[in-house]
């Protein structure tokens, strides 16, 4: 009771303590999520000129784009495509708003008409776009599928944005024409000519090893050329890939298993009274297709004849001239061990010409909704065949009236001179295994074909080969060993150096530097999870982690971090060092030379006086020295016979003398050159304008933080 009384007496103090504790808890949570505290939602993928792109909107667009680009496109490729499109949309919308550009109803109608003018579902009987059909189509979408209708709305928006962009760029292009004064300048740049004599002391004449460059000089150069040395954030890491590959023992076991399939085998059978039964082997099986399909990995029985050139080289020479039943192998081809049996031999035409009438039935591929039943189709095809057997002249009319193969109707149902392996098996066999003039009904997955063989060309010896393939894969024991090796390596890293542990076990250590949105890692493909880990706030230099990947296990260690901004001295040195050396060499040459004539300069530097003629400003290239705009510009500024001072060029230090100046011929009209300048401007204005608008935009990219 005494304790309770004391608590009652301190009620106010207790409430304050609890309130402070709650406040501290909330404040801590806010700072843990500082983006929220400062008004940035973790669900915002990007902010472009103040406009947010939500994660939900972005991922919906990514999903749609993935469907368009197909399964071969990586997630990063798809996301980059969507992000670039959204940036473009946001950047351009700002310009549209400033100018008051919009797409009105009538214009949208014309845009849709142009976009859909060749779509069959919107054309009338005369092949002309029918707006009423489009209206019915949109109404059906509204009533049947909200998602399909939303996709249509998105499509219209894309068309509208594209039209607005076209209008905007066309307006800019209209003002990008060149004046006659620009045409005259272009004419002079191309046709003002100068002949020169010059002496060049190449920078290569001074060995790089004699030039000392300090880190402070590199740093100073970077700071003076910041624009050229901006870099994105990056992470460097090293990794060992424990690849799940079959061992030599695994491959031997696969070959042994294939050898066991060749002959009949006595096998133990608990369901049989005598406890044993004979299992028929590849050599004696009467159902080759069934045997192959039951025992082969991935590659199933191929029921067609092959020319020798179509067989694998390792197989062709051995099996092509053997007796039926001959078995070759096991042999290795690609990532498989194979066993091949010669099951047939024939001589067939190289190509065939046929015509056909396709009668589809319910259940056949691409059959229309109102197709006949199979029984009805058989009866109808037989009736047509009976007529054709007595009068083949009706074939063309029957094709027009009854065939559902629109690809051949215009050619009277005819397929001209196709190769053996082009058609489905049943169609192929009738065309190649029959003879010219044969007429009959053939059933394929597409329906019933009333076929006539119209011709056959050439002939080749061919064979049919049945092949059992076993994929070369690591066994469970091998995979267990790989797992143990990776685990042992990981444990050893707790107290030892990554590279030293790898070297002790002869593991290959691979270095990698990645930017925040990268996903591909050499040798192991798309591994976004590793890059994401390297950029996580909690990952420090020296940390390592194990990653299960397709085909094995990766153990990676972060080795360095580089934040966005100016390049480090080390990273920039590759390009900065040559420039600083060039500047120092130029100064060395200029400081030691005291000459005012070409001859003196050449003599003092052990060089020759050379000549170059007909140089223009449009292409400032000097014969024997390459592109040297500074030197050429100086030459044009001299009078005939005048000699320049020392000039620092791209490839060395020059002294130049202008020997002859030939001005361009004056023209009465410079319009052709003005047109030439206009064309140059129009070719680049769209990309350059957009890039300028994009550079001026405020773009905050949060993809790496919000999209996994």
XYZ file of C-alpha atoms in Angstrom:
708
model
C 0.000 0.000 0.000
C 2.840 2.398 0.827
C 4.287 1.886 -2.670
C 0.913 2.558 -4.328
C 0.508 5.766 -2.309
C 3.935 6.984 -3.459
C 3.010 6.270 -7.078
C -0.213 8.247 -6.718
C 1.738 11.168 -5.279
C 4.106 11.157 -8.301
C 1.406 10.778 -10.997
C 2.370 13.904 -12.925
C 6.053 12.941 -12.967
C 5.172 9.416 -14.126
C 3.025 10.739 -16.983
C 5.885 13.015 -18.127
C 8.360 10.123 -18.086
C 6.039 7.929 -20.164
C 5.357 10.783 -22.584
C 9.071 11.441 -23.044
C 9.711 7.742 -23.651
C 6.985 7.594 -26.314
C 8.307 10.774 -27.948
C 11.827 9.346 -28.043
C 10.505 6.140 -29.614
C 8.628 8.057 -32.331
C 11.577 10.374 -32.991
C 13.914 7.394 -33.324
C 11.526 5.804 -35.813
C 11.387 8.997 -37.825
C 15.159 9.265 -38.039
C 15.368 5.613 -38.995
C 13.091 6.593 -41.892
C 14.542 10.027 -42.596
C 13.133 10.077 -46.117
C 9.650 10.193 -44.621
C 10.729 12.825 -42.074
C 11.883 15.132 -44.855
C 8.879 14.532 -47.102
C 10.275 11.759 -49.337
C 8.166 8.623 -49.473
C 10.013 5.314 -49.861
C 7.396 4.496 -52.506
C 8.597 7.256 -54.848
C 10.813 5.791 -57.572
C 11.840 9.162 -58.979
C 11.035 12.856 -58.872
C 11.370 14.733 -62.142
C 10.909 18.506 -62.112
C 8.860 18.144 -58.934
C 6.642 15.348 -60.304
C 6.755 12.054 -58.377
C 6.644 8.648 -60.036
C 5.152 6.149 -57.602
C 6.484 2.656 -57.173
C 3.066 1.133 -58.029
C 2.807 3.117 -61.285
C 6.404 2.341 -62.210
C 6.157 -1.412 -61.602
C 2.870 -1.599 -63.541
C 4.615 -0.033 -66.534
C 7.599 -2.355 -66.041
C 5.308 -5.393 -66.147
C 3.688 -4.172 -69.376
C 7.074 -3.402 -70.914
C 8.409 -6.841 -69.945
C 5.544 -8.447 -71.871
C 6.442 -6.373 -74.928
C 10.201 -6.984 -74.751
C 9.848 -10.697 -74.008
C 11.570 -13.066 -71.577
C 15.078 -12.454 -72.928
C 15.097 -8.849 -71.674
C 16.574 -8.529 -68.177
C 14.736 -6.703 -65.397
C 17.259 -3.857 -65.468
C 16.906 -3.424 -69.227
C 13.139 -3.212 -68.878
C 13.293 -0.819 -65.912
C 15.783 1.420 -67.705
C 13.511 1.553 -70.759
C 10.508 2.527 -68.604
C 12.517 5.037 -66.562
C 13.902 6.734 -69.684
C 10.380 6.950 -71.118
C 8.986 8.493 -67.906
C 11.855 10.999 -67.754
C 11.218 11.981 -71.351
C 7.488 12.281 -70.688
C 7.987 14.486 -67.612
C 10.639 16.679 -69.250
C 8.546 17.219 -72.367
C 5.282 17.785 -70.464
C 6.871 20.823 -68.844
C 7.521 22.268 -72.285
C 3.995 21.431 -73.489
C 2.504 23.186 -70.463
C 4.612 26.316 -70.997
C 3.489 26.544 -74.620
C -0.093 25.467 -73.995
C 0.203 22.510 -76.376
C -2.507 19.841 -76.158
C -4.230 17.202 -78.267
C -7.896 17.953 -78.945
C -10.609 15.397 -79.737
C -10.551 15.911 -83.520
C -6.762 15.615 -83.622
C -6.867 12.458 -81.479
C -9.363 10.972 -83.932
C -6.944 11.608 -86.804
C -4.037 10.182 -84.817
C -5.933 6.946 -84.144
C -6.985 6.749 -87.778
C -3.373 6.995 -88.953
C -2.127 4.517 -86.349
C -4.802 1.895 -87.046
C -5.289 2.404 -90.787
C -3.895 -1.050 -91.615
C -5.481 -3.009 -88.727
C -7.966 -5.478 -90.302
C -10.435 -5.316 -87.401
C -11.071 -1.617 -88.068
C -11.472 -1.783 -91.858
C -14.764 -1.991 -93.725
C -15.530 -4.170 -96.743
C -13.753 -1.680 -99.016
C -10.570 -1.886 -96.908
C -11.040 1.640 -95.541
C -10.706 2.599 -91.869
C -14.160 2.595 -90.231
C -14.461 4.796 -87.138
C -17.672 3.052 -86.060
C -15.798 -0.258 -85.791
C -13.244 1.394 -83.527
C -16.039 2.776 -81.327
C -17.617 -0.690 -81.015
C -14.218 -2.151 -80.162
C -13.624 0.383 -77.361
C -17.173 -0.098 -76.004
C -16.572 -3.862 -75.861
C -13.344 -3.316 -73.911
C -15.188 -1.133 -71.404
C -17.858 -3.743 -70.804
C -15.734 -6.896 -70.832
C -12.349 -6.127 -69.246
C -11.321 -3.178 -67.127
C -7.652 -4.141 -67.519
C -7.904 -4.359 -71.308
C -9.671 -0.996 -71.393
C -6.964 0.543 -69.198
C -4.337 -0.817 -71.586
C -6.218 0.881 -74.419
C -6.287 4.176 -72.505
C -2.520 3.864 -71.961
C -2.083 3.223 -75.689
C -4.051 6.372 -76.551
C -1.952 8.363 -74.089
C 1.247 7.090 -75.714
C -0.037 8.143 -79.127
C -1.018 11.562 -77.785
C 2.370 12.123 -76.153
C 4.112 11.046 -79.351
C 2.011 13.509 -81.380
C 2.724 16.356 -78.948
C 6.447 15.653 -79.096
C 6.298 15.600 -82.890
C 4.477 18.963 -82.907
C 6.984 20.455 -80.457
C 10.071 19.324 -82.338
C 8.600 20.374 -85.673
C 8.048 23.875 -84.247
C 11.673 24.025 -83.145
C 12.894 22.647 -86.471
C 10.936 25.336 -88.299
C 13.186 27.912 -86.640
C 16.391 25.962 -87.153
C 16.977 26.893 -90.776
C 20.259 28.501 -91.782
C 20.697 32.046 -93.126
C 22.575 32.980 -96.267
C 25.339 34.373 -94.037
C 25.694 30.907 -92.465
C 25.758 29.422 -95.948
C 28.539 31.818 -96.965
C 30.523 30.888 -93.839
C 30.081 27.172 -94.595
C 31.348 27.779 -98.138
C 34.429 29.579 -96.813
C 35.173 26.901 -94.204
C 35.151 24.253 -96.920
C 36.846 26.177 -99.717
C 39.266 28.682 -98.187
C 42.561 26.803 -98.595
C 46.031 27.257 -97.176
C 49.411 25.698 -98.014
C 51.954 25.469 -95.210
C 55.422 24.438 -94.201
C 55.793 23.195 -90.668
C 58.042 21.588 -88.112
C 56.646 19.215 -85.547
C 58.376 17.998 -82.391
C 56.211 15.018 -81.360
C 55.418 14.520 -77.686
C 56.472 10.894 -78.195
C 60.055 12.097 -78.658
C 60.195 12.525 -74.866
C 59.863 9.289 -72.877
C 56.955 9.159 -70.428
C 59.304 7.741 -67.809
C 61.163 11.061 -67.665
C 58.007 12.987 -66.686
C 57.059 12.994 -63.007
C 53.408 13.662 -62.120
C 52.341 14.028 -58.485
C 48.965 13.156 -56.977
C 48.396 16.817 -56.173
C 48.843 17.707 -59.849
C 46.302 15.065 -60.853
C 43.908 16.320 -58.192
C 44.334 19.908 -59.355
C 43.704 18.912 -62.988
C 40.509 17.077 -62.002
C 39.207 20.069 -60.042
C 39.834 22.362 -63.030
C 38.007 19.957 -65.374
C 35.171 18.833 -63.112
C 32.642 18.307 -65.882
C 34.793 15.638 -67.525
C 35.473 13.715 -64.329
C 32.062 13.343 -62.720
C 31.285 9.771 -61.767
C 28.380 7.745 -60.429
C 28.509 5.866 -57.152
C 30.164 2.473 -57.512
C 31.228 -0.502 -55.451
C 34.120 -2.836 -56.027
C 34.090 -6.397 -54.782
C 35.839 -9.678 -55.372
C 34.198 -13.052 -55.524
C 34.769 -16.768 -55.884
C 32.264 -18.789 -57.908
C 31.803 -22.389 -56.770
C 30.325 -23.699 -60.005
C 28.176 -26.812 -60.005
C 29.774 -28.834 -62.806
C 29.949 -32.545 -63.383
C 33.102 -34.284 -62.209
C 35.063 -36.817 -64.275
C 33.411 -39.538 -62.195
C 29.968 -38.109 -63.030
C 30.725 -38.219 -66.753
C 31.997 -41.803 -66.511
C 28.778 -42.810 -64.723
C 26.635 -41.212 -67.468
C 28.527 -43.163 -70.139
C 28.145 -46.403 -68.154
C 24.376 -45.838 -67.844
C 24.093 -45.302 -71.609
C 26.079 -48.472 -72.314
C 23.651 -50.435 -70.130
C 20.769 -49.299 -72.350
C 22.202 -50.899 -75.497
C 21.555 -54.578 -74.763
C 18.714 -56.428 -73.051
C 19.070 -56.719 -69.274
C 17.765 -59.090 -66.628
C 16.218 -56.919 -63.906
C 14.798 -57.740 -60.479
C 11.015 -57.240 -60.314
C 9.159 -57.610 -56.999
C 5.789 -57.750 -58.809
C 6.731 -60.804 -60.865
C 6.554 -64.358 -59.504
C 10.017 -65.338 -60.688
C 11.470 -62.065 -59.348
C 13.214 -61.373 -62.655
C 12.222 -60.035 -66.083
C 14.009 -59.112 -69.268
C 14.204 -55.413 -70.019
C 14.518 -54.882 -73.781
C 17.468 -52.681 -74.764
C 18.002 -50.078 -77.465
C 19.397 -52.702 -79.828
C 16.328 -54.948 -79.865
C 13.441 -52.605 -79.086
C 10.546 -52.691 -81.554
C 9.293 -49.245 -80.518
C 12.290 -46.974 -81.024
C 10.362 -43.714 -80.522
C 8.947 -44.875 -77.188
C 12.331 -46.140 -76.007
C 14.110 -42.889 -76.889
C 11.462 -40.679 -75.310
C 11.509 -42.742 -72.114
C 15.293 -42.671 -71.726
C 16.457 -39.354 -73.234
C 16.882 -36.008 -71.450
C 15.333 -33.005 -73.252
C 16.011 -34.314 -76.784
C 13.170 -36.547 -77.971
C 12.773 -38.864 -80.986
C 12.985 -37.032 -84.311
C 10.868 -38.906 -86.845
C 12.365 -37.506 -90.031
C 15.065 -38.384 -92.516
C 18.279 -36.378 -92.595
C 20.945 -35.679 -95.182
C 24.513 -36.416 -94.189
C 25.225 -32.690 -93.936
C 22.483 -32.331 -91.315
C 24.068 -34.881 -88.956
C 26.612 -33.918 -86.276
C 30.138 -34.221 -87.653
C 31.119 -36.699 -84.924
C 28.301 -38.992 -86.063
C 27.916 -38.511 -89.823
C 31.023 -40.253 -91.192
C 30.590 -43.274 -88.950
C 26.866 -44.000 -89.125
C 25.778 -42.860 -92.597
C 26.950 -45.958 -94.469
C 26.287 -48.569 -91.771
C 23.548 -51.228 -91.706
C 20.123 -50.527 -90.219
C 20.317 -51.177 -86.470
C 23.906 -49.970 -86.053
C 24.457 -48.149 -82.737
C 27.137 -45.500 -82.288
C 28.325 -44.204 -78.939
C 28.291 -43.162 -76.244
C 29.834 -39.996 -77.702
C 30.034 -36.455 -76.351
C 28.348 -33.578 -78.131
C 27.970 -30.200 -76.430
C 26.616 -30.688 -72.929
C 25.342 -34.223 -73.600
C 26.538 -37.793 -73.940
C 24.616 -39.486 -76.735
C 23.790 -42.907 -78.098
C 22.597 -43.005 -81.733
C 20.951 -45.827 -83.683
C 20.444 -45.997 -87.446
C 16.754 -46.882 -87.892
C 16.010 -46.040 -91.531
C 17.473 -45.262 -94.928
C 15.856 -43.852 -98.065
C 16.299 -41.652 -101.106
C 14.010 -38.618 -101.240
C 13.576 -35.546 -103.458
C 15.426 -32.380 -102.463
C 12.272 -30.283 -102.863
C 8.604 -30.697 -103.684
C 5.729 -28.655 -105.067
C 2.178 -29.234 -103.856
C -1.240 -27.662 -103.673
C -3.817 -28.291 -100.979
C -7.237 -27.431 -99.564
C -7.302 -27.142 -95.760
C -10.531 -28.241 -94.054
C -10.266 -27.439 -90.312
C -12.280 -29.191 -87.613
C -13.087 -28.524 -83.965
C -9.931 -29.006 -81.860
C -7.467 -28.426 -84.721
C -4.870 -25.671 -84.404
C -6.173 -22.237 -85.502
C -9.594 -23.684 -86.288
C -12.346 -21.018 -86.463
C -15.213 -21.060 -83.949
C -17.683 -22.313 -86.543
C -15.457 -25.214 -87.683
C -16.995 -28.579 -88.537
C -16.746 -31.550 -86.209
C -14.021 -33.999 -87.158
C -16.561 -36.483 -88.513
C -18.187 -33.766 -90.643
C -14.782 -32.605 -91.887
C -13.772 -36.166 -92.883
C -17.015 -36.678 -94.804
C -16.704 -33.288 -96.518
C -13.025 -33.806 -97.449
C -13.805 -37.271 -98.858
C -16.610 -35.808 -100.973
C -14.322 -33.114 -102.403
C -11.597 -35.704 -103.050
C -14.036 -37.864 -104.971
C -14.917 -34.927 -107.239
C -11.243 -34.013 -107.773
C -10.244 -37.546 -108.689
C -12.553 -37.313 -111.657
C -11.955 -33.626 -112.437
C -8.784 -31.931 -111.096
C -9.701 -28.708 -112.893
C -12.026 -27.890 -109.978
C -9.084 -27.761 -107.533
C -8.487 -23.984 -107.819
C -12.180 -23.189 -107.293
C -12.372 -25.508 -104.260
C -9.334 -23.713 -102.776
C -11.112 -20.358 -103.107
C -14.431 -21.685 -101.784
C -13.343 -23.990 -98.951
C -9.667 -23.711 -97.892
C -8.955 -21.972 -94.567
C -5.211 -21.607 -95.313
C -5.274 -17.930 -96.283
C -1.521 -17.966 -96.814
C -1.875 -20.129 -99.911
C -5.349 -19.239 -101.250
C -4.032 -16.446 -103.495
C -1.617 -18.967 -105.030
C -4.416 -21.489 -105.709
C -3.450 -23.464 -102.582
C 0.039 -23.982 -103.920
C 3.366 -24.221 -102.051
C 6.230 -23.967 -104.532
C 9.376 -26.031 -104.113
C 9.829 -26.341 -100.376
C 12.538 -28.336 -98.608
C 11.911 -31.608 -96.780
C 12.031 -30.226 -93.245
C 9.813 -27.163 -93.819
C 6.337 -28.681 -93.337
C 4.627 -30.619 -90.539
C 5.449 -34.375 -90.670
C 2.239 -35.728 -92.253
C 2.170 -33.038 -94.955
C 5.905 -33.532 -95.561
C 5.687 -37.306 -95.860
C 2.881 -37.159 -98.444
C 4.793 -34.597 -100.535
C 8.172 -36.372 -100.445
C 7.454 -40.079 -100.009
C 4.729 -40.188 -102.683
C 5.161 -39.393 -106.355
C 4.122 -36.623 -108.733
C 0.391 -36.736 -109.413
C -0.598 -38.372 -106.108
C -3.886 -37.046 -104.706
C -5.198 -37.781 -101.203
C -6.387 -36.580 -97.790
C -3.828 -36.056 -95.019
C -4.576 -35.194 -91.388
C -2.267 -32.787 -89.502
C -2.600 -30.673 -86.372
C -4.243 -27.982 -88.540
C -7.024 -30.217 -89.914
C -7.539 -32.236 -93.081
C -5.519 -31.421 -96.197
C -6.732 -32.493 -99.622
C -3.289 -32.656 -101.273
C -1.856 -33.098 -104.731
C 1.856 -33.588 -105.404
C 2.589 -31.388 -108.427
C 6.300 -31.967 -108.750
C 9.562 -33.169 -107.178
C 13.160 -32.082 -107.832
C 16.530 -33.701 -107.237
C 17.256 -36.608 -104.930
C 19.489 -37.325 -101.934
C 20.337 -40.338 -99.809
C 18.942 -39.802 -96.321
C 18.904 -41.641 -93.004
C 16.702 -41.651 -89.936
C 18.595 -41.689 -86.649
C 17.244 -42.274 -83.146
C 19.341 -40.583 -80.454
C 19.249 -40.964 -76.675
C 20.841 -37.965 -74.964
C 21.877 -37.668 -71.336
C 22.674 -34.216 -70.030
C 26.084 -33.834 -68.387
C 25.131 -32.688 -64.894
C 26.800 -32.918 -61.502
C 25.617 -35.755 -59.299
C 24.155 -35.205 -55.852
C 27.508 -36.231 -54.343
C 29.343 -33.648 -56.477
C 26.915 -30.901 -55.502
C 27.355 -31.851 -51.839
C 31.122 -31.498 -52.215
C 30.740 -28.073 -53.877
C 28.514 -26.996 -50.982
C 31.088 -28.211 -48.441
C 33.937 -26.440 -50.270
C 31.997 -23.151 -50.296
C 31.146 -23.509 -46.601
C 34.767 -24.260 -45.685
C 35.929 -21.216 -47.642
C 33.321 -19.003 -45.968
C 34.295 -20.125 -42.467
C 37.997 -19.565 -43.181
C 37.272 -15.908 -44.075
C 36.426 -15.121 -40.448
C 40.120 -14.962 -39.566
C 42.003 -14.894 -42.862
C 42.492 -12.756 -45.969
C 40.058 -13.446 -48.841
C 42.714 -13.681 -51.559
C 45.037 -15.821 -49.432
C 42.308 -18.331 -48.563
C 41.351 -18.576 -52.234
C 44.976 -19.015 -53.315
C 45.536 -21.784 -50.778
C 42.731 -23.802 -52.400
C 43.571 -22.693 -55.946
C 40.269 -20.853 -56.364
C 39.920 -18.151 -59.026
C 39.266 -14.715 -57.459
C 37.403 -12.405 -59.838
C 37.269 -8.609 -59.316
C 34.182 -6.582 -60.230
C 33.134 -2.922 -60.100
C 29.424 -2.148 -60.364
C 27.201 0.907 -60.461
C 24.076 1.075 -58.330
C 21.649 -0.147 -61.011
C 23.904 -2.777 -62.606
C 22.833 -6.397 -62.580
C 25.178 -8.411 -64.775
C 28.355 -9.967 -63.378
C 30.901 -11.558 -65.760
C 30.793 -15.335 -65.639
C 27.563 -15.643 -63.643
C 25.114 -13.392 -65.491
C 22.250 -11.461 -63.954
C 22.941 -11.229 -60.203
C 21.172 -8.091 -59.039
C 21.132 -9.436 -55.460
C 24.944 -9.157 -55.186
C 25.054 -5.580 -56.494
C 22.181 -4.590 -54.201
C 24.006 -6.058 -51.189
C 27.182 -4.147 -52.087
C 25.247 -0.845 -51.980
C 23.296 -1.514 -48.780
C 24.043 0.952 -45.975
C 25.011 -1.839 -43.597
C 27.610 -3.342 -45.938
C 31.131 -2.163 -45.091
C 34.435 -2.650 -46.879
C 35.731 -6.105 -45.895
C 32.272 -7.616 -45.392
C 31.551 -10.838 -47.254
C 28.418 -12.824 -47.990
C 27.323 -16.100 -49.540
C 24.853 -16.053 -52.475
C 23.118 -19.086 -53.988
C 23.007 -18.456 -57.761
C 21.958 -20.387 -60.822
C 24.585 -23.066 -61.344
C 26.432 -22.719 -58.063
C 27.389 -20.579 -55.075
C 29.088 -17.170 -54.999
C 30.981 -15.811 -52.027
C 31.654 -12.095 -52.468
C 33.606 -9.534 -50.459
C 33.230 -5.749 -50.711
C 36.657 -4.216 -51.361
C 35.957 -0.496 -51.859
C 33.257 2.168 -52.063
C 33.180 5.155 -54.381
C 30.455 7.743 -53.927
C 28.990 9.936 -56.652
C 30.996 13.072 -57.439
C 34.478 13.725 -58.751
C 36.587 10.726 -59.665
C 39.277 9.694 -57.263
C 42.886 10.373 -58.209
C 43.430 6.651 -58.816
C 40.422 6.214 -61.103
C 41.070 9.401 -63.091
C 44.784 8.742 -63.553
C 44.246 6.642 -66.678
C 43.051 9.665 -68.672
C 44.574 12.510 -66.654
C 48.183 11.325 -66.687
C 48.574 11.492 -70.506
C 47.165 15.047 -70.547
C 49.426 16.310 -67.774
C 52.437 14.630 -69.372
C 51.526 16.265 -72.690
C 51.362 19.695 -71.045
C 54.710 19.166 -69.310
C 56.365 17.934 -72.492
C 55.038 20.966 -74.377
C 56.506 23.285 -71.744
C 59.852 21.459 -71.808
C 60.096 21.797 -75.583
C 59.017 25.440 -75.629
C 61.389 26.395 -72.784
C 64.432 24.921 -74.464
C 63.781 26.306 -77.969
C 65.081 29.712 -79.035
C 64.327 29.823 -82.748
C 62.323 32.133 -84.994
C 62.584 30.246 -88.288
C 61.474 26.799 -89.342
C 65.005 25.830 -90.269
C 66.436 26.830 -86.878
C 63.618 25.078 -85.034
C 64.071 21.919 -87.121
C 67.834 21.930 -86.608
C 67.673 22.494 -82.850
C 65.187 19.612 -82.389
C 66.635 17.271 -85.031
C 63.424 17.359 -87.089
C 62.589 18.042 -90.739
C 60.678 20.871 -92.389
C 57.586 19.357 -94.001
C 54.820 20.644 -96.256
C 51.068 20.232 -96.499
C 48.746 21.825 -99.028
C 45.062 22.597 -99.637
C 44.121 22.509 -95.938
C 40.698 23.850 -94.999
C 39.053 24.818 -91.712
C 36.191 22.355 -92.116
C 38.594 19.447 -91.842
C 41.757 20.813 -90.151
C 44.007 17.867 -90.971
C 47.723 18.251 -91.755
C 49.362 15.623 -93.948
C 51.860 13.727 -91.801
C 50.603 15.115 -88.502
C 46.874 14.361 -88.316
C 44.043 16.556 -87.070
C 45.495 19.763 -85.611
C 42.815 22.486 -85.397
C 44.988 24.874 -83.311
C 47.834 24.724 -85.816
C 45.551 25.073 -88.852
C 43.702 27.973 -87.241
C 47.011 29.733 -86.614
C 48.071 29.182 -90.234
C 44.882 30.821 -91.515
C 45.601 33.818 -89.300
C 49.057 34.410 -90.823
C 49.912 36.358 -93.939
C 51.609 34.593 -96.835
C 55.298 34.074 -95.966
C 54.715 34.784 -92.258
C 55.988 32.301 -89.625
C 54.264 31.589 -86.345
C 55.691 31.156 -82.906
C 55.621 27.830 -81.105
C 52.173 26.194 -80.967
C 51.062 23.431 -78.635
C 49.096 20.983 -80.784
C 47.409 17.629 -80.189
C 50.454 15.516 -81.031
C 53.392 17.827 -80.416
C 54.810 21.357 -80.515
C 54.623 23.027 -83.940
C 56.001 26.002 -85.796
C 54.150 26.810 -89.018
C 54.695 29.078 -92.018
C 51.871 29.997 -94.402
C 53.204 29.713 -97.955
C 49.991 30.266 -99.913
C 46.407 31.301 -99.191
C 43.654 30.534 -101.703
C 40.362 32.206 -100.841
C 37.097 30.532 -101.771
C 35.504 31.671 -105.018
C 32.729 34.165 -104.353
C 29.291 32.895 -105.346
C 26.256 34.790 -106.488
C 24.012 32.640 -104.287
C 24.946 30.784 -101.093
C 21.573 29.067 -100.739
C 22.898 25.538 -101.485
C 25.374 25.894 -98.614
C 22.667 27.388 -96.385
C 20.558 24.301 -97.198
C 23.508 22.104 -96.273
C 23.803 23.817 -92.876
C 20.030 23.493 -92.368
C 20.217 19.765 -93.015
C 23.039 19.408 -90.490
C 21.027 21.322 -87.895
C 17.810 19.388 -88.504
C 19.628 16.062 -88.280
C 20.810 16.757 -84.753
C 18.333 19.284 -83.353
C 15.909 16.733 -81.883
C 18.440 14.710 -79.901
C 20.461 17.759 -78.871
C 17.364 19.679 -77.802
C 16.023 16.832 -75.688
C 19.423 16.214 -74.084
C 19.663 19.916 -73.225
C 16.181 19.875 -71.661
C 17.057 16.704 -69.750
C 20.325 18.185 -68.453
C 18.437 21.262 -67.246
C 15.766 19.162 -65.497
C 15.859 18.274 -61.809
C 15.897 14.476 -61.735
C 16.066 12.527 -58.489
C 16.493 8.832 -59.219
C 15.568 6.525 -56.316
C 15.259 3.275 -58.270
C 18.108 1.599 -56.465
C 16.411 2.222 -53.097
C 12.771 1.573 -54.008
C 12.939 -1.149 -56.681
C 14.575 -4.459 -55.829
